[in-house]
PDB file of C-alpha atoms in Angstrom:
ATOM      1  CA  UNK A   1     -98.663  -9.847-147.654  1.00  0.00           C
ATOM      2  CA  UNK A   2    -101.871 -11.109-146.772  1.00  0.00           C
ATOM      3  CA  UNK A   3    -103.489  -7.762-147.808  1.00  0.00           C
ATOM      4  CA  UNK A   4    -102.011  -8.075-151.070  1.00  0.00           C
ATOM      5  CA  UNK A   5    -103.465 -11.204-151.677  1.00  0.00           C
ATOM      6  CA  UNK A   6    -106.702  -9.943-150.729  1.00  0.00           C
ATOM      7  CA  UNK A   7    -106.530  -6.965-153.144  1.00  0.00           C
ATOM      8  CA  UNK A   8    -105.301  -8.897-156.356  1.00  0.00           C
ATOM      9  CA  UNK A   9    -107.816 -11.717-155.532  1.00  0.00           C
ATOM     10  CA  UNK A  10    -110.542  -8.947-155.724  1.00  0.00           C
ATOM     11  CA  UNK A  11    -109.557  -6.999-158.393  1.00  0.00           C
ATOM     12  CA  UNK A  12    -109.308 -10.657-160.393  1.00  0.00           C
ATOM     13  CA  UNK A  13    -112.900 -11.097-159.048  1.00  0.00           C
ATOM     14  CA  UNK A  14    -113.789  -7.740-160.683  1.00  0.00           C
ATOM     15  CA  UNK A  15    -112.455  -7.979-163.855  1.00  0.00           C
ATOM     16  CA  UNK A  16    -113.986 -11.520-164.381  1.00  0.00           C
ATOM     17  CA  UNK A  17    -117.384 -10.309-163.347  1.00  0.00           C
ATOM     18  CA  UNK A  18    -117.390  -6.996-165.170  1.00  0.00           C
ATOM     19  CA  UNK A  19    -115.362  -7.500-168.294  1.00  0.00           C
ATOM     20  CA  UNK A  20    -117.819  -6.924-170.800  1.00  0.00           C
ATOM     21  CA  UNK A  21    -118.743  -3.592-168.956  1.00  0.00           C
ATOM     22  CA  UNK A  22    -115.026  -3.215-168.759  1.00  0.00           C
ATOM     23  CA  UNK A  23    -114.711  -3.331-172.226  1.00  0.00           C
ATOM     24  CA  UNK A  24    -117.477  -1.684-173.435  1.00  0.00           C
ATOM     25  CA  UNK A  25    -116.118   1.865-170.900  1.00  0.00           C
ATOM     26  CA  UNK A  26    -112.732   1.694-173.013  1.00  0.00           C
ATOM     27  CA  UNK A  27    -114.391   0.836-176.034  1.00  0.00           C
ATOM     28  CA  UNK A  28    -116.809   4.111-174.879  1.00  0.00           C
ATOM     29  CA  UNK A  29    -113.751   5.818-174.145  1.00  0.00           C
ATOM     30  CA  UNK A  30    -111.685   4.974-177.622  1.00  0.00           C
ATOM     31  CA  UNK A  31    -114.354   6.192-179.929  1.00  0.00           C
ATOM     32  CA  UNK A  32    -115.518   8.937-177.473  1.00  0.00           C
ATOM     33  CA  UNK A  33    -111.765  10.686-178.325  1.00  0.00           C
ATOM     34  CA  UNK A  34    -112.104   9.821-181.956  1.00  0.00           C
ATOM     35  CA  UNK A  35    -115.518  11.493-182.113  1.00  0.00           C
ATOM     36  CA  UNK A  36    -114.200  14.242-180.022  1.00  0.00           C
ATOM     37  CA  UNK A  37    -111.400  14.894-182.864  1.00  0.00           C
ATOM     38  CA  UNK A  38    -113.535  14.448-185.907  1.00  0.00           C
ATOM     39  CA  UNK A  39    -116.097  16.546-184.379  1.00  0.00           C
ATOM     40  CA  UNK A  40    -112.710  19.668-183.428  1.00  0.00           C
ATOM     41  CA  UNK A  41    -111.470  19.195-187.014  1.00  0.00           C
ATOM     42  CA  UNK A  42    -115.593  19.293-188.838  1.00  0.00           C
ATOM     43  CA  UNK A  43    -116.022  22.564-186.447  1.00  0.00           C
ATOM     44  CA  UNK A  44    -112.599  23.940-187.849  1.00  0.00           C
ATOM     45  CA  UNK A  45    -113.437  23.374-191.441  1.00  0.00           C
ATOM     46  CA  UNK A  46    -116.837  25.229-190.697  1.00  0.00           C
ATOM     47  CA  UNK A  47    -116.108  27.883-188.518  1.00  0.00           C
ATOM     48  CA  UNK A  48    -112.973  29.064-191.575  1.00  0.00           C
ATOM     49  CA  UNK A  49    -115.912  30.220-193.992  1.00  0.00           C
ATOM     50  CA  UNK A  50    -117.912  32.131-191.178  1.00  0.00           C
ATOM     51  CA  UNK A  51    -114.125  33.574-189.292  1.00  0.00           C
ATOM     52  CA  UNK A  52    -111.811  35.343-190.900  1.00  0.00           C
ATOM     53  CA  UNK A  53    -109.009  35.109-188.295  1.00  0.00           C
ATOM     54  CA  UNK A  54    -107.965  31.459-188.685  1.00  0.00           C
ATOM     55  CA  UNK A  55    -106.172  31.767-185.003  1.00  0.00           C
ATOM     56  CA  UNK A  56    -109.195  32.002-183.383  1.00  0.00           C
ATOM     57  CA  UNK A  57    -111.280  29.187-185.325  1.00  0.00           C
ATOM     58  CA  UNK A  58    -108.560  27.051-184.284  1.00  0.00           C
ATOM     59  CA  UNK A  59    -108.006  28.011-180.566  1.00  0.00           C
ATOM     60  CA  UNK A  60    -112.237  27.458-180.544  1.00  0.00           C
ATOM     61  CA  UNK A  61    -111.734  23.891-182.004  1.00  0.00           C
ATOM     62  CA  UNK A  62    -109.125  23.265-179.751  1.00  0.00           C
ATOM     63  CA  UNK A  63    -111.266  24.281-176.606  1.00  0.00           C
ATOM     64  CA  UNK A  64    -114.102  22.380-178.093  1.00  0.00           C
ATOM     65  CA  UNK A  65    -111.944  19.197-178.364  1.00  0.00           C
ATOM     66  CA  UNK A  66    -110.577  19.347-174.505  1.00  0.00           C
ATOM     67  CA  UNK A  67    -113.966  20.107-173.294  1.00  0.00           C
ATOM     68  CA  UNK A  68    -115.273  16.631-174.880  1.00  0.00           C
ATOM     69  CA  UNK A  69    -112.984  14.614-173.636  1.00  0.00           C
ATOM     70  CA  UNK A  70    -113.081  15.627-170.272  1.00  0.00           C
ATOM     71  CA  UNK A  71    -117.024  14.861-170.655  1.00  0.00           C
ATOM     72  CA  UNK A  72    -115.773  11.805-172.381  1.00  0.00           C
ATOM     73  CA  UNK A  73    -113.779  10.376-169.160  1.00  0.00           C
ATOM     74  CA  UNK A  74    -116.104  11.526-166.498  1.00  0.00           C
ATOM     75  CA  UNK A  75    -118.523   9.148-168.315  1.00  0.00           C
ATOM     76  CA  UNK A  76    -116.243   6.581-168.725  1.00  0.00           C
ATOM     77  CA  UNK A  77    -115.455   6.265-164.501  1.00  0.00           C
ATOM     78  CA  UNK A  78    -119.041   6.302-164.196  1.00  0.00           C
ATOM     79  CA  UNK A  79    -119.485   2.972-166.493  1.00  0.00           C
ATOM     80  CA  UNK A  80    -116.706   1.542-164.970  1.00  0.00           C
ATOM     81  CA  UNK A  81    -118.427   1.788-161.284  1.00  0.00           C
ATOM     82  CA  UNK A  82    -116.825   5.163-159.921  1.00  0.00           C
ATOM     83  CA  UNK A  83    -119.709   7.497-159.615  1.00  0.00           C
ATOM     84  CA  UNK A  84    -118.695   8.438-156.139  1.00  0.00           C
ATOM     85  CA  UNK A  85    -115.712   9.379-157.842  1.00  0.00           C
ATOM     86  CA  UNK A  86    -116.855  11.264-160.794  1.00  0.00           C
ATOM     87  CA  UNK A  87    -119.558  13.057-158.497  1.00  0.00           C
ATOM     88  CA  UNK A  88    -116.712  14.166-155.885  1.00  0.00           C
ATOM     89  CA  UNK A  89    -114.925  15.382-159.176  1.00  0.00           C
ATOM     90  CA  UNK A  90    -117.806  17.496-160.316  1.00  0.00           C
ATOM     91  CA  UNK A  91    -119.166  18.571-156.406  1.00  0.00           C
ATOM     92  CA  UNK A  92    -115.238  19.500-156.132  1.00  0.00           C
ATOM     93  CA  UNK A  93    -115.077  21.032-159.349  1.00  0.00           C
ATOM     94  CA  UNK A  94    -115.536  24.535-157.375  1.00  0.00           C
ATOM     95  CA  UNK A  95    -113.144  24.512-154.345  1.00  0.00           C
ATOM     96  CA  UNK A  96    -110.676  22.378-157.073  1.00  0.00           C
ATOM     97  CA  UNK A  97    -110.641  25.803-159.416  1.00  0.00           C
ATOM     98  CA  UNK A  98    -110.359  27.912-156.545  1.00  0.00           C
ATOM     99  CA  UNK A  99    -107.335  26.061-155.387  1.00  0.00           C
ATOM    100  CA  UNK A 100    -105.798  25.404-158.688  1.00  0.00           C
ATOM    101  CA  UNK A 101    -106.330  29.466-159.418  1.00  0.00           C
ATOM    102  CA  UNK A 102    -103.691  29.902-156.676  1.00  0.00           C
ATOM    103  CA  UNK A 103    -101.382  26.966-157.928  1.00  0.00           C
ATOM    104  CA  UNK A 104    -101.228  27.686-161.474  1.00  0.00           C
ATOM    105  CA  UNK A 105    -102.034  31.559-161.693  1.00  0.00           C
ATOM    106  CA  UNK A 106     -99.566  31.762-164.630  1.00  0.00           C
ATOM    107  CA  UNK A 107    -101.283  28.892-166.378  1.00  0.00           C
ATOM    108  CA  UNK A 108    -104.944  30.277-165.696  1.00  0.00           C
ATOM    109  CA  UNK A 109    -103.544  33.809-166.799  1.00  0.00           C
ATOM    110  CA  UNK A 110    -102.370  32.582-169.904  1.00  0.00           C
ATOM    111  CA  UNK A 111    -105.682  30.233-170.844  1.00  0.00           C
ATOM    112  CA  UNK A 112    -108.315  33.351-170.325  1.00  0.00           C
ATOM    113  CA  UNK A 113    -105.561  35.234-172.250  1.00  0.00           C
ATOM    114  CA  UNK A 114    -105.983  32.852-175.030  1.00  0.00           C
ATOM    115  CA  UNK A 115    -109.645  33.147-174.837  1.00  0.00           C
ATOM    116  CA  UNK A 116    -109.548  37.005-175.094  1.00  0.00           C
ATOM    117  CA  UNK A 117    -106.819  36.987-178.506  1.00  0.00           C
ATOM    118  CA  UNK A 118    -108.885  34.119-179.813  1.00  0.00           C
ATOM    119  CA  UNK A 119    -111.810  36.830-180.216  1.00  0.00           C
ATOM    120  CA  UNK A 120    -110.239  40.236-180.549  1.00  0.00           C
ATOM    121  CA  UNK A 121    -107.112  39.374-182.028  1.00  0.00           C
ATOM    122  CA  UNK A 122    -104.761  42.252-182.997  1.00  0.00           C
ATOM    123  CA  UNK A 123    -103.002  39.941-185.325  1.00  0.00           C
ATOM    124  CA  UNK A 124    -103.542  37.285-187.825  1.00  0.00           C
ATOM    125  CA  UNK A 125    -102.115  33.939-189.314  1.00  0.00           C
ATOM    126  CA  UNK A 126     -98.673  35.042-191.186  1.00  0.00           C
ATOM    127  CA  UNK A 127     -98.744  38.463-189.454  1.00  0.00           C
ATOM    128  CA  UNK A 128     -95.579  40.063-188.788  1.00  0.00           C
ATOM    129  CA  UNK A 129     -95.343  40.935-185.051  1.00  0.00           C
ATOM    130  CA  UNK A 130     -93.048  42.361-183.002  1.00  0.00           C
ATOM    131  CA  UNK A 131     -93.549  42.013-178.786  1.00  0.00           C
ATOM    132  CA  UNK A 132     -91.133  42.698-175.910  1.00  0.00           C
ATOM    133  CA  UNK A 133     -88.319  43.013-178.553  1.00  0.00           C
ATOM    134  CA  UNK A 134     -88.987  39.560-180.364  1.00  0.00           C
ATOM    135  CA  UNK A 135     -90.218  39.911-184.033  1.00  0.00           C
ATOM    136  CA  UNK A 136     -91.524  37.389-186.116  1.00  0.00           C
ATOM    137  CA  UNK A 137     -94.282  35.700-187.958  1.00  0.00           C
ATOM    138  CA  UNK A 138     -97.633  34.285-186.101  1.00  0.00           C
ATOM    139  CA  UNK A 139     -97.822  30.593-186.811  1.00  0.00           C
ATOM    140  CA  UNK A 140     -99.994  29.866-183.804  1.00  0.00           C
ATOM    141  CA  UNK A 141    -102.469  30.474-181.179  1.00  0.00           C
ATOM    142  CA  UNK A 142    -102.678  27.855-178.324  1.00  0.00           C
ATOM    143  CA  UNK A 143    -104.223  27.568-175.263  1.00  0.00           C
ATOM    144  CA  UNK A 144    -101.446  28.288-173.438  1.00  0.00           C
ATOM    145  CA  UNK A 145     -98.955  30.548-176.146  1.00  0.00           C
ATOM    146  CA  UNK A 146     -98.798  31.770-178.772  1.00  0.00           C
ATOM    147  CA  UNK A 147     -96.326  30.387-181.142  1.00  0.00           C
ATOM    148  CA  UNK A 148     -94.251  32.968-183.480  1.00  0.00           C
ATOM    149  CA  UNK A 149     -91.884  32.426-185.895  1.00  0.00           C
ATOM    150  CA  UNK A 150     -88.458  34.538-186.114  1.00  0.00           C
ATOM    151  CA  UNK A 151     -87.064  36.377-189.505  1.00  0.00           C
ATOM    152  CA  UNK A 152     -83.893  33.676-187.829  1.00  0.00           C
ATOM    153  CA  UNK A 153     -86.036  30.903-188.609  1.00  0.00           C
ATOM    154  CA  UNK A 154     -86.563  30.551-184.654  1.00  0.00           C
ATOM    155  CA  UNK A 155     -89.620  29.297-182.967  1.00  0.00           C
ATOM    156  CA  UNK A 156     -90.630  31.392-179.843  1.00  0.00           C
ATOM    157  CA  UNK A 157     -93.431  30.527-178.102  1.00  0.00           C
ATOM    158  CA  UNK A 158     -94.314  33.850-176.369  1.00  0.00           C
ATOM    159  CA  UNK A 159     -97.223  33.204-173.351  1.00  0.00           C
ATOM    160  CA  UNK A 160    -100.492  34.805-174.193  1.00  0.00           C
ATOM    161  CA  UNK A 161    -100.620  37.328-170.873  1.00  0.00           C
ATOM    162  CA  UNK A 162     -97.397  39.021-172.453  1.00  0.00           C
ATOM    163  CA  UNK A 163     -98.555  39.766-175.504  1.00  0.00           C
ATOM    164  CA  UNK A 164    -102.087  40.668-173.887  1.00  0.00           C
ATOM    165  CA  UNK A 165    -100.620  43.006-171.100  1.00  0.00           C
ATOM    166  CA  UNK A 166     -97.417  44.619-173.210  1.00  0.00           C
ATOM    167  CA  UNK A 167     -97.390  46.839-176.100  1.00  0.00           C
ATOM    168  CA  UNK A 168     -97.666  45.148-179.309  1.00  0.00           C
ATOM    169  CA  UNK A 169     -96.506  45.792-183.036  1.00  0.00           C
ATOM    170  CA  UNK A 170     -98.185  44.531-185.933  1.00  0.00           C
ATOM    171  CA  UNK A 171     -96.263  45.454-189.405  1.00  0.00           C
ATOM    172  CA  UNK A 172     -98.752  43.611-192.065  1.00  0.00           C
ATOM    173  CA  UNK A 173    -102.299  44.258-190.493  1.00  0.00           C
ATOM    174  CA  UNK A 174    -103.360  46.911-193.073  1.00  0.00           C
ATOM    175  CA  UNK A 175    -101.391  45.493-196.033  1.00  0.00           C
ATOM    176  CA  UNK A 176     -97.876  48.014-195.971  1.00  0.00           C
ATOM    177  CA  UNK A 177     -94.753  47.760-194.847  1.00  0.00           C
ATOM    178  CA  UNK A 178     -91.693  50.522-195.050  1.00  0.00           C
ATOM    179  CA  UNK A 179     -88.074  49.757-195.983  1.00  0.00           C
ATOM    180  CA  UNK A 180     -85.822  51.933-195.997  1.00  0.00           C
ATOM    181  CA  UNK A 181     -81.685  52.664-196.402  1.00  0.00           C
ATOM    182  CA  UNK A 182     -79.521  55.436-196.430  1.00  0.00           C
ATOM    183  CA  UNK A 183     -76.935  56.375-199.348  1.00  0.00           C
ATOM    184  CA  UNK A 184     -73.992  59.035-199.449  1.00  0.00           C
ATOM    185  CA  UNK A 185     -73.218  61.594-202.336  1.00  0.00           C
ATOM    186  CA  UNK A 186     -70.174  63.595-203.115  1.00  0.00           C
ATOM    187  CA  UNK A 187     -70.493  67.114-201.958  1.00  0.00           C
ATOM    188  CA  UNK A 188     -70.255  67.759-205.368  1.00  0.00           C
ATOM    189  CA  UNK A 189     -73.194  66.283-206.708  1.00  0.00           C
ATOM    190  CA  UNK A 190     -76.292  67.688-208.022  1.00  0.00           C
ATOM    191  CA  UNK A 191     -78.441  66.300-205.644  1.00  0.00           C
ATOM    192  CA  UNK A 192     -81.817  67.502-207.172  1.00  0.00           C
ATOM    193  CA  UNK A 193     -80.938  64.943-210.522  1.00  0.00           C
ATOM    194  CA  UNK A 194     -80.136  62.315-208.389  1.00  0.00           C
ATOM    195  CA  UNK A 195     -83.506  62.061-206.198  1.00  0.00           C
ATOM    196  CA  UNK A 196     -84.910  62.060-209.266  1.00  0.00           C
ATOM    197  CA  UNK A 197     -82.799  59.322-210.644  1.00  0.00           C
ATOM    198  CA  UNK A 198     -83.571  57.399-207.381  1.00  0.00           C
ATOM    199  CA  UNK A 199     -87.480  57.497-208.040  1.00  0.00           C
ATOM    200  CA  UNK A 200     -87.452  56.862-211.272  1.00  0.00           C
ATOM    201  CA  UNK A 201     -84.761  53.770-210.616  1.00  0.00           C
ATOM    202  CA  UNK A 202     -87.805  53.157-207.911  1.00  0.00           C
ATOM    203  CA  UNK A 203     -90.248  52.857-210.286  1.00  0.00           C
ATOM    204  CA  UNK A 204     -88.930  49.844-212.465  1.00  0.00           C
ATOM    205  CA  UNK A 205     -89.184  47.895-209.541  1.00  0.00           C
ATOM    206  CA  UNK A 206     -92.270  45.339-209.511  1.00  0.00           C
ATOM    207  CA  UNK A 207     -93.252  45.215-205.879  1.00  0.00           C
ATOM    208  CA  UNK A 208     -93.020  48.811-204.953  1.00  0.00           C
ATOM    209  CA  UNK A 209     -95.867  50.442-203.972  1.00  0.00           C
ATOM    210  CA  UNK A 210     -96.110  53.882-206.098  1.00  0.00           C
ATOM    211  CA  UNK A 211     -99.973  55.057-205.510  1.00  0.00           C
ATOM    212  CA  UNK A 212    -101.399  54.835-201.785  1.00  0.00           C
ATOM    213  CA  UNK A 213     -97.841  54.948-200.716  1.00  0.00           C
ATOM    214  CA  UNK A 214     -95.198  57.103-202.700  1.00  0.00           C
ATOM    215  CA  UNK A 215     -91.234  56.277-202.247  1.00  0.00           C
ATOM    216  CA  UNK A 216     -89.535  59.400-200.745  1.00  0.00           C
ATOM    217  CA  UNK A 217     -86.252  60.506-201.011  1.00  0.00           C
ATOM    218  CA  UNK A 218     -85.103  63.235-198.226  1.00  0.00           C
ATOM    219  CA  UNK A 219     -81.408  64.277-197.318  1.00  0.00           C
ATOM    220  CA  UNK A 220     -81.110  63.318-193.763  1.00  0.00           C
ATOM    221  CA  UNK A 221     -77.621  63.993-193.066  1.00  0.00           C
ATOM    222  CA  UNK A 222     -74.801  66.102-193.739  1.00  0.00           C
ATOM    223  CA  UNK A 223     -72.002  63.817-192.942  1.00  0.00           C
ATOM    224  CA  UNK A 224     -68.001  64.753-192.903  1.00  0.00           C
ATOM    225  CA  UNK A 225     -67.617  62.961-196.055  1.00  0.00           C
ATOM    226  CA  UNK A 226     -70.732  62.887-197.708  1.00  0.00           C
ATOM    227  CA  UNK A 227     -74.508  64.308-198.418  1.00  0.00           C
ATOM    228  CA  UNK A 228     -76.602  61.255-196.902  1.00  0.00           C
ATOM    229  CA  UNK A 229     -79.918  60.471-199.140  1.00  0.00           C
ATOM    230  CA  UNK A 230     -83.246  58.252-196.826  1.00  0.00           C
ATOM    231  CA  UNK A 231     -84.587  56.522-199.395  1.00  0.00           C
ATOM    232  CA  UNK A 232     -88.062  55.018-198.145  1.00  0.00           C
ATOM    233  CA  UNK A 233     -90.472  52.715-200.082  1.00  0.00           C
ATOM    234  CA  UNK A 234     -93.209  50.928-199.060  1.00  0.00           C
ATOM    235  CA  UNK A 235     -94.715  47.290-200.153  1.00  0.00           C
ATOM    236  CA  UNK A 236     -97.949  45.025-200.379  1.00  0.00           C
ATOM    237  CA  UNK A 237     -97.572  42.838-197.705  1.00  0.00           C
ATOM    238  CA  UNK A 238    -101.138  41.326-198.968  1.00  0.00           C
ATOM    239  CA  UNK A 239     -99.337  39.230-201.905  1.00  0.00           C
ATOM    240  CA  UNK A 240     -96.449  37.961-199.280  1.00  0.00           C
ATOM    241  CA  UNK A 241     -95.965  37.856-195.567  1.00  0.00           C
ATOM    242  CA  UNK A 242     -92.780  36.078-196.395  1.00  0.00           C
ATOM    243  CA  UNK A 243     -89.416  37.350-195.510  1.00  0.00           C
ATOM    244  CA  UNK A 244     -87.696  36.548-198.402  1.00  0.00           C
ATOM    245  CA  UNK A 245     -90.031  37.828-200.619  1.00  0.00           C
ATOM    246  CA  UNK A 246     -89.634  41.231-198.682  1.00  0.00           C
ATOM    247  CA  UNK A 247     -85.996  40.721-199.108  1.00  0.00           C
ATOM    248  CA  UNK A 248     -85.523  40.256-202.565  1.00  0.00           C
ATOM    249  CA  UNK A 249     -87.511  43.443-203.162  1.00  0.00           C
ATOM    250  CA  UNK A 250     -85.668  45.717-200.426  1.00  0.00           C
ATOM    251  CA  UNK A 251     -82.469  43.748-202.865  1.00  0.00           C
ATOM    252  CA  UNK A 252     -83.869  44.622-206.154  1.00  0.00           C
ATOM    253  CA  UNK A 253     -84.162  48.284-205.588  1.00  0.00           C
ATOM    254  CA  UNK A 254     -80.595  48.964-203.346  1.00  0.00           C
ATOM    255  CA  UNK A 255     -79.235  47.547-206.782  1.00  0.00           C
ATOM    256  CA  UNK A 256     -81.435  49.311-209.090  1.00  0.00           C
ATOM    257  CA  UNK A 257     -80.387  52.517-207.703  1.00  0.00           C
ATOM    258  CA  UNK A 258     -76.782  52.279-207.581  1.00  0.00           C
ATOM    259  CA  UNK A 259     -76.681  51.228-211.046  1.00  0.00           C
ATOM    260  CA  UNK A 260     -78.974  54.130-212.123  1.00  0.00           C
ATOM    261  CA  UNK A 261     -76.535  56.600-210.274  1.00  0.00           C
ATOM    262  CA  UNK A 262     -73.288  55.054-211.048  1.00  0.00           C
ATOM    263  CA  UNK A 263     -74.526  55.409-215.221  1.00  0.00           C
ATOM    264  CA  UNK A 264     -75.213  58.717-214.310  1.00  0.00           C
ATOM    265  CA  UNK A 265     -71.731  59.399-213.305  1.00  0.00           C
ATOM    266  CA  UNK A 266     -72.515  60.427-209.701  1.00  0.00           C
ATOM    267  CA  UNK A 267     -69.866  59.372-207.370  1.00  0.00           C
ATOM    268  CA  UNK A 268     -70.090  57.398-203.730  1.00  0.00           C
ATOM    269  CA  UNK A 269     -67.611  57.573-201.577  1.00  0.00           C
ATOM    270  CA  UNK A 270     -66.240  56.362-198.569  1.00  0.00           C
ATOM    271  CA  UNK A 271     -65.476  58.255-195.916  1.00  0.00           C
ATOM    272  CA  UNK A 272     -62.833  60.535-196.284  1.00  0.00           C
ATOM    273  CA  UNK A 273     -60.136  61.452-193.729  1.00  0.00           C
ATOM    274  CA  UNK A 274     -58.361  64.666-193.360  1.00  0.00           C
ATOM    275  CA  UNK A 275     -54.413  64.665-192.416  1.00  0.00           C
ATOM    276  CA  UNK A 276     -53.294  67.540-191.057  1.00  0.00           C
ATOM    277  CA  UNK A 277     -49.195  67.634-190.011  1.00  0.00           C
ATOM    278  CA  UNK A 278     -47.826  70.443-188.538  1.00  0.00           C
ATOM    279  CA  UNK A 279     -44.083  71.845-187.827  1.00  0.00           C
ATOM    280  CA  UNK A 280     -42.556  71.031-184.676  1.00  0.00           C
TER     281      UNK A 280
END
């Protein structure tokens, strides 16, 4: 009890001897983070016009930001009396990483992950992604993950050593995308007029790509019941990354081109099943 006495009666002491230096460390502290966020959000605006891939200005600005304020609070312990302190942190610093490399492998995997998509990125801001079977948009690059956002409407935050160790899928990095959807003819259909009813049903569609990247048309099955037309089309993912946008095209056309073919007086059916009875 006595000891405790002794403790608060210094710590008292302390504070009424040192208060302005006391309140000049948080004061040093306080404006040091403020500066240290103004100065992350002026290097994001500036770094945008010189970096095309948004992702990595922001990771940089991010990294920029922590680095301050780690400078920040080493500075303040040393106004507030604890350079033994901050200069065990910093003579540490080594045999700390070392240990901490063992501790959080995972977590140091994932940071110098980070640090290698923030500069050779294999994907944008809006990109359309696909890794270990999860597709969706890129929203994000943190230190830490990478933040992704599914055609669901689901927020996945995927860690940055996946994406960098397993194969990855980008749909919308050169500007195209393919859709396509399959459509059954009666046998007795003249399926030369109809592909060309589908293309030309394809070409009153705004959104469809018709020059770099025709639409094809290609009979890909011969089913029981029917003669089974691919139709494939491509789009400019450059004027949308969104979903629904991509959507309402893939929409537009699957209704363009039964109308086309049922004014054309070709026939769909559904599958057809054969009955056979027999005596006995």
């Amino acid at each position: 009890m006595e000891k405790l006495n002794e403790k608060i009666e210094q710590i008292s002491t302390y504070l009424h001897e040192n208060w302005t230096v006391i309140l000049v460390a948080f004061s040093v502290l306080i404006i040091g983070f403020l500066l240290a966020n103004l100065i992350s959000s002026l290097l994001n605006k500036r770094l945008k016009n010189r970096i095309k891939n948004s992702l990595s200005v922001l990771f940089i600005a991010q990294i920029i930001r922590v680095a301050l304020k780690v400078i920040i609070f080493l500075f303040f312990l040393s106004l507030l009396g604890f350079k033994d302190i901050t200069t065990n942190i910093l003579a540490g610093a080594g045999i700390l990483t070392f240990i901490v490399g063992f501790a959080f492998k995972d977590i140091g995997e994932n940071f110098l992950a980070g640090i290698i998509l923030a500069f050779k990125s294999p994907f944008q801001e809006n990109d359309l992604i696909e890794s270990e079977n999860i597709v969706g948009y890129v929203r994000e690059l943190r230190v830490r993950e990478t933040v992704v956002k599914t055609t669901d409407g689901k927020d996945v935050f995927i860690p940055n050593s996946q994406i960098l160790k397993n194969p990855l899928i980008n749909y919308t990095i050169d500007g195209f995308l393919r859709y396509d959807f399959m459509l059954g003819l009666d046998y007795s259909s003249d399926v030369k007029k109809a592909i060309s009813v589908i293309l030309d049903s394809l070409q009153q569609v705004d959104g469809v790509i018709h020059d770099t990247k025709k639409p094809t048309v290609v009979i890909d099955e011969l089913a029981a019941s029917t003669i089974n037309l691919k139709i494939l089309f491509w789009i400019d993912t450059f004027k949308s990354s969104s979903k629904t946008y991509h959507l309402s095209i893939k929409n537009e056309v699957m209704q363009k081109v039964l109308m086309r073919l049922t004014e054309e007086g070709f026939s769909l059916p559904s599958n057809i099943v054969e009955i056979k009875q027999y005596e006995g």
